[in-house]
Amino acid sequence: MDLYTLLKVAHVIGAAVLLGTGAGIAFFMLMAHRSRDPAVIAHTAGIVVLADTVFTASAVILQPITGAALAHLAGYPLLSGWIGLSLVLYVVTGLCWLPVVWIQIRLRDLALQAAESGAPLPERYFRLFRLWFVLGFPAFAAVLGIVWLMVAKPAL
């Protein structure tokens, strides 16, 4: 296997990890939230934070490295056309994802405190969850756009 093919496989796997982990995290957090059970939410959010740390963060670091190497080997300009637009969408995703990670940690901690004390979830939990939910839409849409751009490679 040549270097280009190896990088392309790594890049596609990274894209699949970002898309799959993002969708999975959203699903499990939403289902836990719907239970309104602080113990379930705390446990699920703990796993979600771990998954984001292990899987999403790794892919976030490797994607631009493999993407830049692929663009260089293929002779594509890095900051224009579909690659440039992909990078813009990548930044949009990051601007949504970073606060989401912080929010997930806070949701976990608030749910854990409620579970340990036997108290209901505080209003702050619900405000943060709404923000987490809203930030997921542009982030997920941007990742879908990036995947489309990678596959279609439109002339822009």
mmCIF file with all atom_site columns, C-alpha atoms in Angstrom:
data_model
loop_
_atom_site.group_PDB
_atom_site.id
_atom_site.type_symbol
_atom_site.label_atom_id
_atom_site.label_alt_id
_atom_site.label_comp_id
_atom_site.label_asym_id
_atom_site.label_entity_id
_atom_site.label_seq_id
_atom_site.pdbx_PDB_ins_code
_atom_site.Cartn_x
_atom_site.Cartn_y
_atom_site.Cartn_z
_atom_site.occupancy
_atom_site.B_iso_or_equiv
_atom_site.pdbx_formal_charge
_atom_site.auth_seq_id
_atom_site.auth_comp_id
_atom_site.auth_asym_id
_atom_site.auth_atom_id
_atom_site.pdbx_PDB_model_num
ATOM 1   C CA . MET A 1 1   ? 0.000   0.000  0.000  1.00 0.00 ? 1   MET A CA 1
ATOM 2   C CA . ASP A 1 2   ? 1.423   3.371  -0.990 1.00 0.00 ? 2   ASP A CA 1
ATOM 3   C CA . LEU A 1 3   ? 1.501   6.419  1.294  1.00 0.00 ? 3   LEU A CA 1
ATOM 4   C CA . TYR A 1 4   ? -1.417  8.156  -0.451 1.00 0.00 ? 4   TYR A CA 1
ATOM 5   C CA . THR A 1 5   ? -3.709  5.142  -0.030 1.00 0.00 ? 5   THR A CA 1
ATOM 6   C CA . LEU A 1 6   ? -2.657  4.677  3.591  1.00 0.00 ? 6   LEU A CA 1
ATOM 7   C CA . LEU A 1 7   ? -3.379  8.344  4.342  1.00 0.00 ? 7   LEU A CA 1
ATOM 8   C CA . LYS A 1 8   ? -6.702  8.190  2.519  1.00 0.00 ? 8   LYS A CA 1
ATOM 9   C CA . VAL A 1 9   ? -7.802  5.134  4.514  1.00 0.00 ? 9   VAL A CA 1
ATOM 10  C CA . ALA A 1 10  ? -6.794  6.866  7.762  1.00 0.00 ? 10  ALA A CA 1
ATOM 11  C CA . HIS A 1 11  ? -8.640  10.021 6.682  1.00 0.00 ? 11  HIS A CA 1
ATOM 12  C CA . VAL A 1 12  ? -11.845 8.159  5.791  1.00 0.00 ? 12  VAL A CA 1
ATOM 13  C CA . ILE A 1 13  ? -11.732 6.232  9.073  1.00 0.00 ? 13  ILE A CA 1
ATOM 14  C CA . GLY A 1 14  ? -11.269 9.531  10.922 1.00 0.00 ? 14  GLY A CA 1
ATOM 15  C CA . ALA A 1 15  ? -14.286 11.009 9.138  1.00 0.00 ? 15  ALA A CA 1
ATOM 16  C CA . ALA A 1 16  ? -16.332 7.932  10.028 1.00 0.00 ? 16  ALA A CA 1
ATOM 17  C CA . VAL A 1 17  ? -15.248 8.225  13.663 1.00 0.00 ? 17  VAL A CA 1
ATOM 18  C CA . LEU A 1 18  ? -16.220 11.914 13.800 1.00 0.00 ? 18  LEU A CA 1
ATOM 19  C CA . LEU A 1 19  ? -19.587 11.310 12.184 1.00 0.00 ? 19  LEU A CA 1
ATOM 20  C CA . GLY A 1 20  ? -20.360 8.093  14.048 1.00 0.00 ? 20  GLY A CA 1
ATOM 21  C CA . THR A 1 21  ? -19.187 9.209  17.455 1.00 0.00 ? 21  THR A CA 1
ATOM 22  C CA . GLY A 1 22  ? -21.028 12.514 17.093 1.00 0.00 ? 22  GLY A CA 1
ATOM 23  C CA . ALA A 1 23  ? -24.281 10.795 16.134 1.00 0.00 ? 23  ALA A CA 1
ATOM 24  C CA . GLY A 1 24  ? -23.884 8.163  18.848 1.00 0.00 ? 24  GLY A CA 1
ATOM 25  C CA . ILE A 1 25  ? -23.122 10.699 21.550 1.00 0.00 ? 25  ILE A CA 1
ATOM 26  C CA . ALA A 1 26  ? -26.110 12.810 20.543 1.00 0.00 ? 26  ALA A CA 1
ATOM 27  C CA . PHE A 1 27  ? -28.420 9.786  20.613 1.00 0.00 ? 27  PHE A CA 1
ATOM 28  C CA . PHE A 1 28  ? -27.264 8.471  23.984 1.00 0.00 ? 28  PHE A CA 1
ATOM 29  C CA . MET A 1 29  ? -27.255 11.888 25.649 1.00 0.00 ? 29  MET A CA 1
ATOM 30  C CA . LEU A 1 30  ? -30.757 12.605 24.351 1.00 0.00 ? 30  LEU A CA 1
ATOM 31  C CA . MET A 1 31  ? -32.077 9.244  25.546 1.00 0.00 ? 31  MET A CA 1
ATOM 32  C CA . ALA A 1 32  ? -30.491 9.697  28.980 1.00 0.00 ? 32  ALA A CA 1
ATOM 33  C CA . HIS A 1 33  ? -31.897 13.235 29.209 1.00 0.00 ? 33  HIS A CA 1
ATOM 34  C CA . ARG A 1 34  ? -35.365 11.994 28.338 1.00 0.00 ? 34  ARG A CA 1
ATOM 35  C CA . SER A 1 35  ? -35.231 9.590  31.294 1.00 0.00 ? 35  SER A CA 1
ATOM 36  C CA . ARG A 1 36  ? -34.974 12.602 33.663 1.00 0.00 ? 36  ARG A CA 1
ATOM 37  C CA . ASP A 1 37  ? -33.095 10.214 35.988 1.00 0.00 ? 37  ASP A CA 1
ATOM 38  C CA . PRO A 1 38  ? -30.004 11.986 37.369 1.00 0.00 ? 38  PRO A CA 1
ATOM 39  C CA . ALA A 1 39  ? -28.128 8.696  37.910 1.00 0.00 ? 39  ALA A CA 1
ATOM 40  C CA . VAL A 1 40  ? -28.745 7.565  34.321 1.00 0.00 ? 40  VAL A CA 1
ATOM 41  C CA . ILE A 1 41  ? -27.766 10.979 32.976 1.00 0.00 ? 41  ILE A CA 1
ATOM 42  C CA . ALA A 1 42  ? -24.601 11.128 35.104 1.00 0.00 ? 42  ALA A CA 1
ATOM 43  C CA . HIS A 1 43  ? -23.515 7.648  34.009 1.00 0.00 ? 43  HIS A CA 1
ATOM 44  C CA . THR A 1 44  ? -24.267 8.271  30.326 1.00 0.00 ? 44  THR A CA 1
ATOM 45  C CA . ALA A 1 45  ? -22.638 11.699 30.321 1.00 0.00 ? 45  ALA A CA 1
ATOM 46  C CA . GLY A 1 46  ? -19.538 10.181 31.943 1.00 0.00 ? 46  GLY A CA 1
ATOM 47  C CA . ILE A 1 47  ? -19.260 7.658  29.117 1.00 0.00 ? 47  ILE A CA 1
ATOM 48  C CA . VAL A 1 48  ? -19.927 10.393 26.546 1.00 0.00 ? 48  VAL A CA 1
ATOM 49  C CA . VAL A 1 49  ? -17.124 12.560 27.960 1.00 0.00 ? 49  VAL A CA 1
ATOM 50  C CA . LEU A 1 50  ? -14.778 9.567  27.805 1.00 0.00 ? 50  LEU A CA 1
ATOM 51  C CA . ALA A 1 51  ? -15.817 8.763  24.212 1.00 0.00 ? 51  ALA A CA 1
ATOM 52  C CA . ASP A 1 52  ? -15.287 12.370 23.172 1.00 0.00 ? 52  ASP A CA 1
ATOM 53  C CA . THR A 1 53  ? -11.850 12.339 24.778 1.00 0.00 ? 53  THR A CA 1
ATOM 54  C CA . VAL A 1 54  ? -10.714 9.035  23.279 1.00 0.00 ? 54  VAL A CA 1
ATOM 55  C CA . PHE A 1 55  ? -12.394 8.953  19.877 1.00 0.00 ? 55  PHE A CA 1
ATOM 56  C CA . THR A 1 56  ? -13.489 12.432 18.844 1.00 0.00 ? 56  THR A CA 1
ATOM 57  C CA . ALA A 1 57  ? -10.397 14.260 20.087 1.00 0.00 ? 57  ALA A CA 1
ATOM 58  C CA . SER A 1 58  ? -8.097  11.745 18.379 1.00 0.00 ? 58  SER A CA 1
ATOM 59  C CA . ALA A 1 59  ? -9.924  12.116 15.078 1.00 0.00 ? 59  ALA A CA 1
ATOM 60  C CA . VAL A 1 60  ? -10.039 15.913 15.445 1.00 0.00 ? 60  VAL A CA 1
ATOM 61  C CA . ILE A 1 61  ? -6.243  15.952 15.723 1.00 0.00 ? 61  ILE A CA 1
ATOM 62  C CA . LEU A 1 62  ? -5.571  13.449 12.922 1.00 0.00 ? 62  LEU A CA 1
ATOM 63  C CA . GLN A 1 63  ? -8.066  14.746 10.325 1.00 0.00 ? 63  GLN A CA 1
ATOM 64  C CA . PRO A 1 64  ? -6.257  17.965 9.416  1.00 0.00 ? 64  PRO A CA 1
ATOM 65  C CA . ILE A 1 65  ? -2.905  16.170 9.394  1.00 0.00 ? 65  ILE A CA 1
ATOM 66  C CA . THR A 1 66  ? -4.048  13.409 7.036  1.00 0.00 ? 66  THR A CA 1
ATOM 67  C CA . GLY A 1 67  ? -6.110  15.878 4.994  1.00 0.00 ? 67  GLY A CA 1
ATOM 68  C CA . ALA A 1 68  ? -3.198  18.274 4.503  1.00 0.00 ? 68  ALA A CA 1
ATOM 69  C CA . ALA A 1 69  ? -0.894  15.398 3.562  1.00 0.00 ? 69  ALA A CA 1
ATOM 70  C CA . LEU A 1 70  ? -3.443  14.070 1.043  1.00 0.00 ? 70  LEU A CA 1
ATOM 71  C CA . ALA A 1 71  ? -3.943  17.523 -0.485 1.00 0.00 ? 71  ALA A CA 1
ATOM 72  C CA . HIS A 1 72  ? -0.187  17.967 -0.798 1.00 0.00 ? 72  HIS A CA 1
ATOM 73  C CA . LEU A 1 73  ? 0.345   14.548 -2.397 1.00 0.00 ? 73  LEU A CA 1
ATOM 74  C CA . ALA A 1 74  ? -2.566  15.075 -4.800 1.00 0.00 ? 74  ALA A CA 1
ATOM 75  C CA . GLY A 1 75  ? -1.459  18.593 -5.707 1.00 0.00 ? 75  GLY A CA 1
ATOM 76  C CA . TYR A 1 76  ? -4.612  20.314 -4.403 1.00 0.00 ? 76  TYR A CA 1
ATOM 77  C CA . PRO A 1 77  ? -4.290  23.850 -3.032 1.00 0.00 ? 77  PRO A CA 1
ATOM 78  C CA . LEU A 1 78  ? -4.987  23.685 0.695  1.00 0.00 ? 78  LEU A CA 1
ATOM 79  C CA . LEU A 1 79  ? -6.803  26.972 1.215  1.00 0.00 ? 79  LEU A CA 1
ATOM 80  C CA . SER A 1 80  ? -9.071  27.179 -1.822 1.00 0.00 ? 80  SER A CA 1
ATOM 81  C CA . GLY A 1 81  ? -11.870 25.304 -3.512 1.00 0.00 ? 81  GLY A CA 1
ATOM 82  C CA . TRP A 1 82  ? -13.617 22.434 -1.799 1.00 0.00 ? 82  TRP A CA 1
ATOM 83  C CA . ILE A 1 83  ? -10.683 21.871 0.581  1.00 0.00 ? 83  ILE A CA 1
ATOM 84  C CA . GLY A 1 84  ? -10.785 25.487 1.735  1.00 0.00 ? 84  GLY A CA 1
ATOM 85  C CA . LEU A 1 85  ? -14.533 25.241 2.304  1.00 0.00 ? 85  LEU A CA 1
ATOM 86  C CA . SER A 1 86  ? -13.992 21.983 4.196  1.00 0.00 ? 86  SER A CA 1
ATOM 87  C CA . LEU A 1 87  ? -11.539 23.771 6.460  1.00 0.00 ? 87  LEU A CA 1
ATOM 88  C CA . VAL A 1 88  ? -14.065 26.552 7.126  1.00 0.00 ? 88  VAL A CA 1
ATOM 89  C CA . LEU A 1 89  ? -16.682 23.940 8.042  1.00 0.00 ? 89  LEU A CA 1
ATOM 90  C CA . TYR A 1 90  ? -14.094 22.169 10.208 1.00 0.00 ? 90  TYR A CA 1
ATOM 91  C CA . VAL A 1 91  ? -13.558 25.383 12.165 1.00 0.00 ? 91  VAL A CA 1
ATOM 92  C CA . VAL A 1 92  ? -17.352 25.798 12.523 1.00 0.00 ? 92  VAL A CA 1
ATOM 93  C CA . THR A 1 93  ? -17.530 22.254 13.866 1.00 0.00 ? 93  THR A CA 1
ATOM 94  C CA . GLY A 1 94  ? -14.732 22.955 16.329 1.00 0.00 ? 94  GLY A CA 1
ATOM 95  C CA . LEU A 1 95  ? -16.328 26.188 17.515 1.00 0.00 ? 95  LEU A CA 1
ATOM 96  C CA . CYS A 1 96  ? -19.444 24.183 18.357 1.00 0.00 ? 96  CYS A CA 1
ATOM 97  C CA . TRP A 1 97  ? -17.680 21.072 19.677 1.00 0.00 ? 97  TRP A CA 1
ATOM 98  C CA . LEU A 1 98  ? -15.401 22.749 22.225 1.00 0.00 ? 98  LEU A CA 1
ATOM 99  C CA . PRO A 1 99  ? -18.267 24.299 24.218 1.00 0.00 ? 99  PRO A CA 1
ATOM 100 C CA . VAL A 1 100 ? -20.240 21.056 23.830 1.00 0.00 ? 100 VAL A CA 1
ATOM 101 C CA . VAL A 1 101 ? -17.468 19.107 25.560 1.00 0.00 ? 101 VAL A CA 1
ATOM 102 C CA . TRP A 1 102 ? -17.444 21.602 28.431 1.00 0.00 ? 102 TRP A CA 1
ATOM 103 C CA . ILE A 1 103 ? -21.264 21.430 28.610 1.00 0.00 ? 103 ILE A CA 1
ATOM 104 C CA . GLN A 1 104 ? -21.207 17.619 28.694 1.00 0.00 ? 104 GLN A CA 1
ATOM 105 C CA . ILE A 1 105 ? -18.817 17.725 31.648 1.00 0.00 ? 105 ILE A CA 1
ATOM 106 C CA . ARG A 1 106 ? -21.079 20.206 33.452 1.00 0.00 ? 106 ARG A CA 1
ATOM 107 C CA . LEU A 1 107 ? -24.187 18.119 32.656 1.00 0.00 ? 107 LEU A CA 1
ATOM 108 C CA . ARG A 1 108 ? -22.439 15.057 34.071 1.00 0.00 ? 108 ARG A CA 1
ATOM 109 C CA . ASP A 1 109 ? -21.412 16.905 37.228 1.00 0.00 ? 109 ASP A CA 1
ATOM 110 C CA . LEU A 1 110 ? -24.843 18.477 37.782 1.00 0.00 ? 110 LEU A CA 1
ATOM 111 C CA . ALA A 1 111 ? -26.574 15.121 37.289 1.00 0.00 ? 111 ALA A CA 1
ATOM 112 C CA . LEU A 1 112 ? -24.092 13.406 39.600 1.00 0.00 ? 112 LEU A CA 1
ATOM 113 C CA . GLN A 1 113 ? -24.703 15.996 42.326 1.00 0.00 ? 113 GLN A CA 1
ATOM 114 C CA . ALA A 1 114 ? -28.463 15.549 41.968 1.00 0.00 ? 114 ALA A CA 1
ATOM 115 C CA . ALA A 1 115 ? -28.169 11.743 42.036 1.00 0.00 ? 115 ALA A CA 1
ATOM 116 C CA . GLU A 1 116 ? -25.943 11.773 45.131 1.00 0.00 ? 116 GLU A CA 1
ATOM 117 C CA . SER A 1 117 ? -28.169 14.192 47.036 1.00 0.00 ? 117 SER A CA 1
ATOM 118 C CA . GLY A 1 118 ? -31.484 12.740 45.869 1.00 0.00 ? 118 GLY A CA 1
ATOM 119 C CA . ALA A 1 119 ? -32.471 16.171 44.544 1.00 0.00 ? 119 ALA A CA 1
ATOM 120 C CA . PRO A 1 120 ? -34.086 16.809 41.174 1.00 0.00 ? 120 PRO A CA 1
ATOM 121 C CA . LEU A 1 121 ? -32.008 18.085 38.298 1.00 0.00 ? 121 LEU A CA 1
ATOM 122 C CA . PRO A 1 122 ? -31.408 21.826 38.725 1.00 0.00 ? 122 PRO A CA 1
ATOM 123 C CA . GLU A 1 123 ? -32.687 24.396 36.240 1.00 0.00 ? 123 GLU A CA 1
ATOM 124 C CA . ARG A 1 124 ? -29.069 25.066 35.192 1.00 0.00 ? 124 ARG A CA 1
ATOM 125 C CA . TYR A 1 125 ? -28.901 21.471 33.901 1.00 0.00 ? 125 TYR A CA 1
ATOM 126 C CA . PHE A 1 126 ? -31.884 22.088 31.604 1.00 0.00 ? 126 PHE A CA 1
ATOM 127 C CA . ARG A 1 127 ? -30.504 25.403 30.321 1.00 0.00 ? 127 ARG A CA 1
ATOM 128 C CA . LEU A 1 128 ? -27.159 23.771 29.544 1.00 0.00 ? 128 LEU A CA 1
ATOM 129 C CA . PHE A 1 129 ? -28.846 20.807 27.875 1.00 0.00 ? 129 PHE A CA 1
ATOM 130 C CA . ARG A 1 130 ? -30.810 23.126 25.579 1.00 0.00 ? 130 ARG A CA 1
ATOM 131 C CA . LEU A 1 131 ? -27.573 24.893 24.609 1.00 0.00 ? 131 LEU A CA 1
ATOM 132 C CA . TRP A 1 132 ? -25.857 21.521 24.061 1.00 0.00 ? 132 TRP A CA 1
ATOM 133 C CA . PHE A 1 133 ? -28.760 20.428 21.852 1.00 0.00 ? 133 PHE A CA 1
ATOM 134 C CA . VAL A 1 134 ? -28.752 23.639 19.786 1.00 0.00 ? 134 VAL A CA 1
ATOM 135 C CA . LEU A 1 135 ? -24.968 23.551 19.230 1.00 0.00 ? 135 LEU A CA 1
ATOM 136 C CA . GLY A 1 136 ? -25.250 20.009 17.888 1.00 0.00 ? 136 GLY A CA 1
ATOM 137 C CA . PHE A 1 137 ? -27.172 21.072 14.781 1.00 0.00 ? 137 PHE A CA 1
ATOM 138 C CA . PRO A 1 138 ? -24.581 23.333 13.121 1.00 0.00 ? 138 PRO A CA 1
ATOM 139 C CA . ALA A 1 139 ? -21.761 20.998 14.184 1.00 0.00 ? 139 ALA A CA 1
ATOM 140 C CA . PHE A 1 140 ? -23.436 17.922 12.702 1.00 0.00 ? 140 PHE A CA 1
ATOM 141 C CA . ALA A 1 141 ? -24.500 19.796 9.556  1.00 0.00 ? 141 ALA A CA 1
ATOM 142 C CA . ALA A 1 142 ? -20.924 21.014 9.080  1.00 0.00 ? 142 ALA A CA 1
ATOM 143 C CA . VAL A 1 143 ? -19.540 17.466 9.417  1.00 0.00 ? 143 VAL A CA 1
ATOM 144 C CA . LEU A 1 144 ? -22.074 16.217 6.858  1.00 0.00 ? 144 LEU A CA 1
ATOM 145 C CA . GLY A 1 145 ? -21.021 19.053 4.560  1.00 0.00 ? 145 GLY A CA 1
ATOM 146 C CA . ILE A 1 146 ? -17.364 18.117 4.948  1.00 0.00 ? 146 ILE A CA 1
ATOM 147 C CA . VAL A 1 147 ? -18.087 14.480 4.109  1.00 0.00 ? 147 VAL A CA 1
ATOM 148 C CA . TRP A 1 148 ? -20.042 15.565 1.031  1.00 0.00 ? 148 TRP A CA 1
ATOM 149 C CA . LEU A 1 149 ? -17.201 17.845 -0.062 1.00 0.00 ? 149 LEU A CA 1
ATOM 150 C CA . MET A 1 150 ? -14.644 15.032 0.411  1.00 0.00 ? 150 MET A CA 1
ATOM 151 C CA . VAL A 1 151 ? -16.674 12.672 -1.741 1.00 0.00 ? 151 VAL A CA 1
ATOM 152 C CA . ALA A 1 152 ? -17.991 15.065 -4.419 1.00 0.00 ? 152 ALA A CA 1
ATOM 153 C CA . LYS A 1 153 ? -14.909 17.312 -4.705 1.00 0.00 ? 153 LYS A CA 1
ATOM 154 C CA . PRO A 1 154 ? -16.957 20.004 -6.460 1.00 0.00 ? 154 PRO A CA 1
ATOM 155 C CA . ALA A 1 155 ? -15.302 22.702 -8.515 1.00 0.00 ? 155 ALA A CA 1
ATOM 156 C CA . LEU A 1 156 ? -15.770 25.864 -6.450 1.00 0.00 ? 156 LEU A CA 1
#
